[in-house]
């Protein structure tokens, strides 16, 4: 009988920004969905001994398709965590900076590296 202790943790709150992609430590994206101006990510990574940090970066380049497409990347920094506990967390990402234009109804596809689905974001 394997008993798992369940720790309910508040979602991690971050703001996405435009910039250059950087290296990321391993992370698995389990799901990605839009809710208003937020991208809700459910992720799993190994650790448990150090504080981890997260960032979402959007490419400055946007495809000229309809709707336009922006490549985005979740950056995970494990800060040298050697522990191997599997941790699943929710990350709420304010994605307003990634909008095609900051006008209500403006649509863009956010193509998140490592996610299974394309994410349609309509600025609220």
mmCIF file of N, CA and C in Angstrom:
data_model
loop_
_atom_site.group_PDB
_atom_site.id
_atom_site.type_symbol
_atom_site.label_atom_id
_atom_site.label_comp_id
_atom_site.label_asym_id
_atom_site.label_seq_id
_atom_site.Cartn_x
_atom_site.Cartn_y
_atom_site.Cartn_z
ATOM 1 N N UNK A 1 0.852 -1.193 0.000
ATOM 2 C CA UNK A 1 0.000 0.000 0.000
ATOM 3 C C UNK A 1 0.886 1.242 0.000
ATOM 4 N N UNK A 2 0.884 1.952 -1.115
ATOM 5 C CA UNK A 2 1.686 3.164 -1.210
ATOM 6 C C UNK A 2 0.827 4.379 -0.914
ATOM 7 N N UNK A 3 1.061 4.979 0.223
ATOM 8 C CA UNK A 3 0.294 6.181 0.584
ATOM 9 C C UNK A 3 1.086 7.401 0.137
ATOM 10 N N UNK A 4 0.433 8.273 -0.582
ATOM 11 C CA UNK A 4 1.077 9.518 -1.020
ATOM 12 C C UNK A 4 0.520 10.662 -0.212
ATOM 13 N N UNK A 5 1.403 11.494 0.306
ATOM 14 C CA UNK A 5 0.875 12.665 0.982
ATOM 15 C C UNK A 5 0.619 13.752 -0.061
ATOM 16 N N UNK A 6 -0.560 14.291 -0.006
ATOM 17 C CA UNK A 6 -0.991 15.297 -0.979
ATOM 18 C C UNK A 6 -0.832 16.677 -0.332
ATOM 19 N N UNK A 7 -0.017 17.498 -0.983
ATOM 20 C CA UNK A 7 0.129 18.876 -0.512
ATOM 21 C C UNK A 7 -0.573 19.760 -1.526
ATOM 22 N N UNK A 8 -1.554 20.487 -1.079
ATOM 23 C CA UNK A 8 -2.247 21.407 -1.981
ATOM 24 C C UNK A 8 -1.524 22.744 -1.872
ATOM 25 N N UNK A 9 -0.959 23.156 -2.975
ATOM 26 C CA UNK A 9 -0.201 24.399 -2.970
ATOM 27 C C UNK A 9 -0.901 25.411 -3.852
ATOM 28 N N UNK A 10 -0.782 26.674 -3.444
ATOM 29 C CA UNK A 10 -1.367 27.738 -4.258
ATOM 30 C C UNK A 10 -0.642 27.791 -5.592
ATOM 31 N N UNK A 11 -1.368 28.155 -6.658
ATOM 32 C CA UNK A 11 -0.704 28.269 -7.965
ATOM 33 C C UNK A 11 0.431 29.295 -7.905
ATOM 34 N N UNK A 12 1.438 29.058 -8.722
ATOM 35 C CA UNK A 12 2.536 30.002 -8.883
ATOM 36 C C UNK A 12 2.033 31.079 -9.842
ATOM 37 N N UNK A 13 2.192 32.344 -9.491
ATOM 38 C CA UNK A 13 1.716 33.449 -10.328
ATOM 39 C C UNK A 13 2.904 34.144 -10.985
ATOM 40 N N UNK A 14 2.926 34.181 -12.317
ATOM 41 C CA UNK A 14 3.998 34.880 -13.026
ATOM 42 C C UNK A 14 3.408 35.677 -14.189
ATOM 43 N N UNK A 15 4.208 36.600 -14.729
ATOM 44 C CA UNK A 15 3.809 37.377 -15.900
ATOM 45 C C UNK A 15 4.721 36.999 -17.063
ATOM 46 N N UNK A 16 4.112 36.726 -18.207
ATOM 47 C CA UNK A 16 4.884 36.425 -19.412
ATOM 48 C C UNK A 16 5.475 37.720 -19.961
ATOM 49 N N UNK A 17 6.554 37.607 -20.711
ATOM 50 C CA UNK A 17 7.141 38.777 -21.354
ATOM 51 C C UNK A 17 7.797 38.372 -22.662
ATOM 52 N N UNK A 18 8.082 39.368 -23.485
ATOM 53 C CA UNK A 18 8.754 39.164 -24.769
ATOM 54 C C UNK A 18 10.254 39.170 -24.513
ATOM 55 N N UNK A 19 10.963 38.244 -25.135
ATOM 56 C CA UNK A 19 12.417 38.233 -24.952
ATOM 57 C C UNK A 19 13.054 37.101 -25.724
ATOM 58 N N UNK A 20 14.314 36.867 -25.423
ATOM 59 C CA UNK A 20 15.065 35.791 -26.074
ATOM 60 C C UNK A 20 14.924 34.523 -25.251
ATOM 61 N N UNK A 21 14.755 33.404 -25.947
ATOM 62 C CA UNK A 21 14.638 32.119 -25.262
ATOM 63 C C UNK A 21 15.977 31.771 -24.608
ATOM 64 N N UNK A 22 15.903 31.202 -23.412
ATOM 65 C CA UNK A 22 17.093 30.763 -22.694
ATOM 66 C C UNK A 22 16.933 29.288 -22.354
ATOM 67 N N UNK A 23 18.021 28.682 -21.882
ATOM 68 C CA UNK A 23 17.982 27.266 -21.499
ATOM 69 C C UNK A 23 17.015 27.065 -20.338
ATOM 70 N N UNK A 24 16.390 25.895 -20.325
ATOM 71 C CA UNK A 24 15.453 25.541 -19.268
ATOM 72 C C UNK A 24 15.828 24.178 -18.713
ATOM 73 N N UNK A 25 15.638 24.005 -17.402
ATOM 74 C CA UNK A 25 15.787 22.677 -16.815
ATOM 75 C C UNK A 25 14.554 21.859 -17.200
ATOM 76 N N UNK A 26 14.668 20.519 -17.084
ATOM 77 C CA UNK A 26 13.586 19.638 -17.505
ATOM 78 C C UNK A 26 12.271 19.932 -16.793
ATOM 79 N N UNK A 27 11.206 19.945 -17.580
ATOM 80 C CA UNK A 27 9.854 20.130 -17.037
ATOM 81 C C UNK A 27 8.877 19.509 -18.017
ATOM 82 N N UNK A 28 7.845 18.901 -17.493
ATOM 83 C CA UNK A 28 6.808 18.313 -18.347
ATOM 84 C C UNK A 28 5.560 19.174 -18.240
ATOM 85 N N UNK A 29 5.009 19.552 -19.394
ATOM 86 C CA UNK A 29 3.758 20.306 -19.416
ATOM 87 C C UNK A 29 2.621 19.302 -19.569
ATOM 88 N N UNK A 30 1.798 19.170 -18.533
ATOM 89 C CA UNK A 30 0.691 18.207 -18.557
ATOM 90 C C UNK A 30 -0.521 18.781 -19.262
ATOM 91 N N UNK A 31 -0.779 20.064 -19.048
ATOM 92 C CA UNK A 31 -1.912 20.706 -19.715
ATOM 93 C C UNK A 31 -1.665 22.208 -19.765
ATOM 94 N N UNK A 32 -2.315 22.848 -20.740
ATOM 95 C CA UNK A 32 -2.188 24.292 -20.939
ATOM 96 C C UNK A 32 -3.529 24.788 -21.453
ATOM 97 N N UNK A 33 -4.139 25.711 -20.719
ATOM 98 C CA UNK A 33 -5.412 26.267 -21.189
ATOM 99 C C UNK A 33 -5.520 27.737 -20.820
ATOM 100 N N UNK A 34 -6.281 28.450 -21.632
ATOM 101 C CA UNK A 34 -6.475 29.881 -21.417
ATOM 102 C C UNK A 34 -7.728 30.112 -20.575
ATOM 103 N N UNK A 35 -7.604 31.030 -19.626
ATOM 104 C CA UNK A 35 -8.751 31.491 -18.842
ATOM 105 C C UNK A 35 -8.621 33.005 -18.738
ATOM 106 N N UNK A 36 -9.431 33.726 -19.512
ATOM 107 C CA UNK A 36 -9.308 35.186 -19.550
ATOM 108 C C UNK A 36 -7.959 35.575 -20.122
ATOM 109 N N UNK A 37 -7.192 36.402 -19.377
ATOM 110 C CA UNK A 37 -5.856 36.813 -19.807
ATOM 111 C C UNK A 37 -4.770 35.959 -19.158
ATOM 112 N N UNK A 38 -5.152 34.768 -18.679
ATOM 113 C CA UNK A 38 -4.191 33.882 -18.030
ATOM 114 C C UNK A 38 -4.058 32.564 -18.775
ATOM 115 N N UNK A 39 -2.817 32.082 -18.824
ATOM 116 C CA UNK A 39 -2.526 30.747 -19.313
ATOM 117 C C UNK A 39 -2.318 29.898 -18.068
ATOM 118 N N UNK A 40 -3.157 28.857 -17.916
ATOM 119 C CA UNK A 40 -3.072 27.982 -16.750
ATOM 120 C C UNK A 40 -2.282 26.741 -17.163
ATOM 121 N N UNK A 41 -1.108 26.583 -16.577
ATOM 122 C CA UNK A 41 -0.249 25.446 -16.895
ATOM 123 C C UNK A 41 -0.240 24.470 -15.724
ATOM 124 N N UNK A 42 -0.360 23.190 -16.036
ATOM 125 C CA UNK A 42 -0.158 22.153 -15.038
ATOM 126 C C UNK A 42 1.129 21.457 -15.443
ATOM 127 N N UNK A 43 2.117 21.476 -14.548
ATOM 128 C CA UNK A 43 3.452 20.977 -14.883
ATOM 129 C C UNK A 43 3.952 19.985 -13.842
ATOM 130 N N UNK A 44 4.873 19.119 -14.269
ATOM 131 C CA UNK A 44 5.526 18.189 -13.357
ATOM 132 C C UNK A 44 7.034 18.294 -13.566
ATOM 133 N N UNK A 45 7.758 18.316 -12.461
ATOM 134 C CA UNK A 45 9.214 18.367 -12.504
ATOM 135 C C UNK A 45 9.750 17.644 -11.275
ATOM 136 N N UNK A 46 11.055 17.326 -11.286
ATOM 137 C CA UNK A 46 11.620 16.664 -10.113
ATOM 138 C C UNK A 46 12.359 17.685 -9.268
ATOM 139 N N UNK A 47 12.359 17.441 -7.960
ATOM 140 C CA UNK A 47 13.017 18.352 -7.032
ATOM 141 C C UNK A 47 12.547 18.085 -5.621
ATOM 142 N N UNK A 48 12.305 19.164 -4.895
ATOM 143 C CA UNK A 48 11.794 19.043 -3.533
ATOM 144 C C UNK A 48 12.704 19.628 -2.477
ATOM 145 N N UNK A 49 13.931 20.020 -2.866
ATOM 146 C CA UNK A 49 14.868 20.528 -1.858
ATOM 147 C C UNK A 49 15.226 22.004 -2.048
ATOM 148 N N UNK A 50 15.011 22.531 -3.227
ATOM 149 C CA UNK A 50 15.352 23.932 -3.503
ATOM 150 C C UNK A 50 14.122 24.663 -4.020
ATOM 151 N N UNK A 51 14.170 25.981 -3.975
ATOM 152 C CA UNK A 51 13.119 26.815 -4.557
ATOM 153 C C UNK A 51 13.329 26.829 -6.069
ATOM 154 N N UNK A 52 12.286 26.554 -6.824
ATOM 155 C CA UNK A 52 12.375 26.578 -8.287
ATOM 156 C C UNK A 52 11.767 27.882 -8.791
ATOM 157 N N UNK A 53 12.232 28.346 -9.944
ATOM 158 C CA UNK A 53 11.651 29.554 -10.522
ATOM 159 C C UNK A 53 11.188 29.266 -11.949
ATOM 160 N N UNK A 54 10.209 30.038 -12.385
ATOM 161 C CA UNK A 54 9.571 29.814 -13.680
ATOM 162 C C UNK A 54 9.412 31.142 -14.394
ATOM 163 N N UNK A 55 9.426 31.077 -15.716
ATOM 164 C CA UNK A 55 9.281 32.266 -16.543
ATOM 165 C C UNK A 55 8.641 31.815 -17.849
ATOM 166 N N UNK A 56 7.816 32.659 -18.441
ATOM 167 C CA UNK A 56 7.299 32.380 -19.780
ATOM 168 C C UNK A 56 7.749 33.516 -20.676
ATOM 169 N N UNK A 57 8.453 33.127 -21.748
ATOM 170 C CA UNK A 57 8.999 34.104 -22.684
ATOM 171 C C UNK A 57 8.325 33.914 -24.033
ATOM 172 N N UNK A 58 7.927 35.010 -24.638
ATOM 173 C CA UNK A 58 7.354 34.988 -25.977
ATOM 174 C C UNK A 58 8.343 35.556 -26.976
ATOM 175 N N UNK A 59 8.412 34.930 -28.140
ATOM 176 C CA UNK A 59 9.274 35.446 -29.209
ATOM 177 C C UNK A 59 8.771 36.808 -29.654
ATOM 178 N N UNK A 60 9.698 37.690 -30.017
ATOM 179 C CA UNK A 60 9.283 39.002 -30.525
ATOM 180 C C UNK A 60 8.704 38.887 -31.930
ATOM 181 N N UNK A 61 8.980 37.752 -32.599
ATOM 182 C CA UNK A 61 8.500 37.566 -33.966
ATOM 183 C C UNK A 61 7.134 36.881 -33.965
ATOM 184 N N UNK A 62 6.250 37.376 -34.828
ATOM 185 C CA UNK A 62 4.897 36.829 -34.947
ATOM 186 C C UNK A 62 4.691 36.430 -36.399
ATOM 187 N N UNK A 63 4.138 35.222 -36.619
ATOM 188 C CA UNK A 63 3.884 34.788 -37.996
ATOM 189 C C UNK A 63 2.800 35.671 -38.620
ATOM 190 N N UNK A 64 2.858 35.814 -39.913
ATOM 191 C CA UNK A 64 1.888 36.661 -40.608
ATOM 192 C C UNK A 64 0.677 35.853 -41.054
ATOM 193 N N UNK A 65 0.266 34.888 -40.247
ATOM 194 C CA UNK A 65 -0.905 34.072 -40.572
ATOM 195 C C UNK A 65 -2.148 34.684 -39.926
ATOM 196 N N UNK A 66 -3.302 34.095 -40.207
ATOM 197 C CA UNK A 66 -4.548 34.514 -39.550
ATOM 198 C C UNK A 66 -5.124 33.315 -38.813
ATOM 199 N N UNK A 67 -5.266 33.312 -37.508
ATOM 200 C CA UNK A 67 -4.693 34.342 -36.617
ATOM 201 C C UNK A 67 -3.171 34.216 -36.560
ATOM 202 N N UNK A 68 -2.491 35.288 -36.144
ATOM 203 C CA UNK A 68 -1.031 35.233 -36.039
ATOM 204 C C UNK A 68 -0.605 34.208 -34.985
ATOM 205 N N UNK A 69 0.655 33.754 -35.103
ATOM 206 C CA UNK A 69 1.200 32.747 -34.185
ATOM 207 C C UNK A 69 2.472 33.293 -33.547
ATOM 208 N N UNK A 70 2.561 33.141 -32.225
ATOM 209 C CA UNK A 70 3.779 33.523 -31.503
ATOM 210 C C UNK A 70 4.327 32.280 -30.796
ATOM 211 N N UNK A 71 5.614 31.998 -30.985
ATOM 212 C CA UNK A 71 6.272 30.912 -30.255
ATOM 213 C C UNK A 71 6.490 31.380 -28.811
ATOM 214 N N UNK A 72 6.187 30.502 -27.855
ATOM 215 C CA UNK A 72 6.454 30.836 -26.457
ATOM 216 C C UNK A 72 7.128 29.650 -25.777
ATOM 217 N N UNK A 73 7.849 29.935 -24.698
ATOM 218 C CA UNK A 73 8.596 28.890 -24.006
ATOM 219 C C UNK A 73 8.481 29.081 -22.498
ATOM 220 N N UNK A 74 8.227 27.970 -21.814
ATOM 221 C CA UNK A 74 8.248 27.953 -20.351
ATOM 222 C C UNK A 74 9.683 27.676 -19.919
ATOM 223 N N UNK A 75 10.237 28.557 -19.114
ATOM 224 C CA UNK A 75 11.594 28.399 -18.603
ATOM 225 C C UNK A 75 11.497 27.945 -17.142
ATOM 226 N N UNK A 76 12.161 26.834 -16.853
ATOM 227 C CA UNK A 76 12.180 26.276 -15.497
ATOM 228 C C UNK A 76 13.616 26.281 -15.007
ATOM 229 N N UNK A 77 13.841 26.884 -13.851
ATOM 230 C CA UNK A 77 15.174 26.880 -13.233
ATOM 231 C C UNK A 77 15.069 26.110 -11.917
ATOM 232 N N UNK A 78 15.841 25.007 -11.820
ATOM 233 C CA UNK A 78 15.751 24.185 -10.608
ATOM 234 C C UNK A 78 16.752 24.598 -9.530
ATOM 235 N N UNK A 79 17.595 25.589 -9.832
ATOM 236 C CA UNK A 79 18.563 26.118 -8.871
ATOM 237 C C UNK A 79 19.416 25.016 -8.229
ATOM 238 N N UNK A 80 19.814 24.046 -9.055
ATOM 239 C CA UNK A 80 20.718 22.993 -8.581
ATOM 240 C C UNK A 80 20.071 21.939 -7.702
ATOM 241 N N UNK A 81 18.747 21.868 -7.715
ATOM 242 C CA UNK A 81 18.021 20.889 -6.883
ATOM 243 C C UNK A 81 18.390 19.471 -7.317
ATOM 244 N N UNK A 82 18.981 18.699 -6.407
ATOM 245 C CA UNK A 82 19.386 17.321 -6.704
ATOM 246 C C UNK A 82 18.324 16.310 -6.281
ATOM 247 N N UNK A 83 17.271 16.766 -5.606
ATOM 248 C CA UNK A 83 16.250 15.840 -5.115
ATOM 249 C C UNK A 83 15.402 15.327 -6.271
ATOM 250 N N UNK A 84 14.782 14.170 -6.089
ATOM 251 C CA UNK A 84 14.107 13.486 -7.183
ATOM 252 C C UNK A 84 12.617 13.302 -6.946
ATOM 253 N N UNK A 85 12.060 14.029 -5.986
ATOM 254 C CA UNK A 85 10.625 13.924 -5.758
ATOM 255 C C UNK A 85 9.902 14.513 -6.975
ATOM 256 N N UNK A 86 8.861 13.822 -7.471
ATOM 257 C CA UNK A 86 8.083 14.379 -8.589
ATOM 258 C C UNK A 86 7.081 15.365 -8.023
ATOM 259 N N UNK A 87 7.127 16.571 -8.536
ATOM 260 C CA UNK A 87 6.267 17.651 -8.049
ATOM 261 C C UNK A 87 5.369 18.105 -9.191
ATOM 262 N N UNK A 88 4.075 18.197 -8.913
ATOM 263 C CA UNK A 88 3.130 18.715 -9.902
ATOM 264 C C UNK A 88 2.566 20.015 -9.359
ATOM 265 N N UNK A 89 2.649 21.068 -10.167
ATOM 266 C CA UNK A 89 2.188 22.385 -9.733
ATOM 267 C C UNK A 89 1.355 23.024 -10.840
ATOM 268 N N UNK A 90 0.558 23.993 -10.442
ATOM 269 C CA UNK A 90 -0.170 24.831 -11.383
ATOM 270 C C UNK A 90 0.540 26.183 -11.437
ATOM 271 N N UNK A 91 0.736 26.668 -12.650
ATOM 272 C CA UNK A 91 1.344 27.983 -12.850
ATOM 273 C C UNK A 91 0.332 28.834 -13.603
ATOM 274 N N UNK A 92 -0.048 29.964 -13.002
ATOM 275 C CA UNK A 92 -0.943 30.922 -13.668
ATOM 276 C C UNK A 92 -0.068 31.997 -14.296
ATOM 277 N N UNK A 93 -0.148 32.113 -15.622
ATOM 278 C CA UNK A 93 0.707 33.055 -16.346
ATOM 279 C C UNK A 93 -0.157 34.169 -16.928
ATOM 280 N N UNK A 94 0.111 35.395 -16.522
ATOM 281 C CA UNK A 94 -0.545 36.555 -17.124
ATOM 282 C C UNK A 94 0.085 36.733 -18.505
ATOM 283 N N UNK A 95 -0.707 36.530 -19.569
ATOM 284 C CA UNK A 95 -0.146 36.544 -20.931
ATOM 285 C C UNK A 95 -0.499 37.806 -21.716
ATOM 286 N N UNK A 96 -0.951 38.853 -21.030
ATOM 287 C CA UNK A 96 -1.334 40.073 -21.759
ATOM 288 C C UNK A 96 -0.203 40.628 -22.615
ATOM 289 N N UNK A 97 1.049 40.502 -22.141
ATOM 290 C CA UNK A 97 2.198 41.000 -22.920
ATOM 291 C C UNK A 97 2.383 40.242 -24.231
ATOM 292 N N UNK A 98 1.785 39.046 -24.336
ATOM 293 C CA UNK A 98 1.973 38.219 -25.535
ATOM 294 C C UNK A 98 0.878 38.442 -26.573
ATOM 295 N N UNK A 99 -0.079 39.291 -26.260
ATOM 296 C CA UNK A 99 -1.203 39.537 -27.173
ATOM 297 C C UNK A 99 -0.703 40.123 -28.489
ATOM 298 N N UNK A 100 -1.479 39.877 -29.563
ATOM 299 C CA UNK A 100 -1.139 40.466 -30.855
ATOM 300 C C UNK A 100 -1.295 41.986 -30.754
ATOM 301 N N UNK A 101 -2.409 42.414 -30.203
ATOM 302 C CA UNK A 101 -2.588 43.828 -29.867
ATOM 303 C C UNK A 101 -3.434 43.874 -28.599
ATOM 304 N N UNK A 102 -3.246 44.896 -27.818
ATOM 305 C CA UNK A 102 -3.951 44.983 -26.535
ATOM 306 C C UNK A 102 -5.338 45.593 -26.726
ATOM 307 N N UNK A 103 -6.096 44.974 -27.655
ATOM 308 C CA UNK A 103 -7.473 45.374 -27.917
ATOM 309 C C UNK A 103 -8.358 44.174 -27.633
ATOM 310 N N UNK A 104 -9.454 44.412 -26.944
ATOM 311 C CA UNK A 104 -10.384 43.333 -26.614
ATOM 312 C C UNK A 104 -10.774 42.595 -27.895
ATOM 313 N N UNK A 105 -10.656 41.272 -27.865
ATOM 314 C CA UNK A 105 -11.023 40.466 -29.032
ATOM 315 C C UNK A 105 -9.868 40.140 -29.958
ATOM 316 N N UNK A 106 -8.703 40.756 -29.740
ATOM 317 C CA UNK A 106 -7.531 40.458 -30.571
ATOM 318 C C UNK A 106 -7.088 39.018 -30.306
ATOM 319 N N UNK A 107 -6.944 38.223 -31.387
ATOM 320 C CA UNK A 107 -6.613 36.802 -31.228
ATOM 321 C C UNK A 107 -5.199 36.498 -31.697
ATOM 322 N N UNK A 108 -4.553 35.578 -30.990
ATOM 323 C CA UNK A 108 -3.239 35.082 -31.382
ATOM 324 C C UNK A 108 -3.147 33.621 -30.943
ATOM 325 N N UNK A 109 -2.388 32.839 -31.697
ATOM 326 C CA UNK A 109 -2.098 31.457 -31.295
ATOM 327 C C UNK A 109 -0.766 31.482 -30.554
ATOM 328 N N UNK A 110 -0.756 30.947 -29.343
ATOM 329 C CA UNK A 110 0.482 30.830 -28.573
ATOM 330 C C UNK A 110 0.974 29.393 -28.725
ATOM 331 N N UNK A 111 2.085 29.239 -29.412
ATOM 332 C CA UNK A 111 2.634 27.914 -29.691
ATOM 333 C C UNK A 111 3.676 27.601 -28.609
ATOM 334 N N UNK A 112 3.221 26.912 -27.561
ATOM 335 C CA UNK A 112 4.056 26.655 -26.387
ATOM 336 C C UNK A 112 4.925 25.423 -26.602
ATOM 337 N N UNK A 113 6.240 25.631 -26.536
ATOM 338 C CA UNK A 113 7.194 24.525 -26.687
ATOM 339 C C UNK A 113 6.907 23.470 -25.619
ATOM 340 N N UNK A 114 6.715 22.212 -26.050
ATOM 341 C CA UNK A 114 6.474 21.123 -25.112
ATOM 342 C C UNK A 114 5.012 20.842 -24.821
ATOM 343 N N UNK A 115 4.117 21.685 -25.326
ATOM 344 C CA UNK A 115 2.682 21.456 -25.108
ATOM 345 C C UNK A 115 2.115 20.670 -26.279
ATOM 346 N N UNK A 116 1.076 19.902 -26.020
ATOM 347 C CA UNK A 116 0.488 19.072 -27.071
ATOM 348 C C UNK A 116 -0.434 19.873 -27.990
ATOM 349 N N UNK A 117 -1.076 20.904 -27.424
ATOM 350 C CA UNK A 117 -2.069 21.611 -28.226
ATOM 351 C C UNK A 117 -1.647 23.058 -28.483
ATOM 352 N N UNK A 118 -2.159 23.597 -29.591
ATOM 353 C CA UNK A 118 -1.973 25.026 -29.851
ATOM 354 C C UNK A 118 -2.952 25.778 -28.961
ATOM 355 N N UNK A 119 -2.549 26.918 -28.479
ATOM 356 C CA UNK A 119 -3.351 27.676 -27.526
ATOM 357 C C UNK A 119 -3.850 28.942 -28.183
ATOM 358 N N UNK A 120 -5.156 29.043 -28.310
ATOM 359 C CA UNK A 120 -5.760 30.246 -28.875
ATOM 360 C C UNK A 120 -6.044 31.225 -27.742
ATOM 361 N N UNK A 121 -5.457 32.425 -27.829
ATOM 362 C CA UNK A 121 -5.619 33.444 -26.795
ATOM 363 C C UNK A 121 -6.311 34.663 -27.390
ATOM 364 N N UNK A 122 -7.428 35.028 -26.813
ATOM 365 C CA UNK A 122 -8.160 36.222 -27.227
ATOM 366 C C UNK A 122 -8.081 37.238 -26.088
ATOM 367 N N UNK A 123 -7.475 38.377 -26.395
ATOM 368 C CA UNK A 123 -7.275 39.428 -25.373
ATOM 369 C C UNK A 123 -8.605 39.852 -24.777
ATOM 370 N N UNK A 124 -8.667 39.880 -23.451
ATOM 371 C CA UNK A 124 -9.926 40.246 -22.750
ATOM 372 C C UNK A 124 -9.859 41.680 -22.247
#
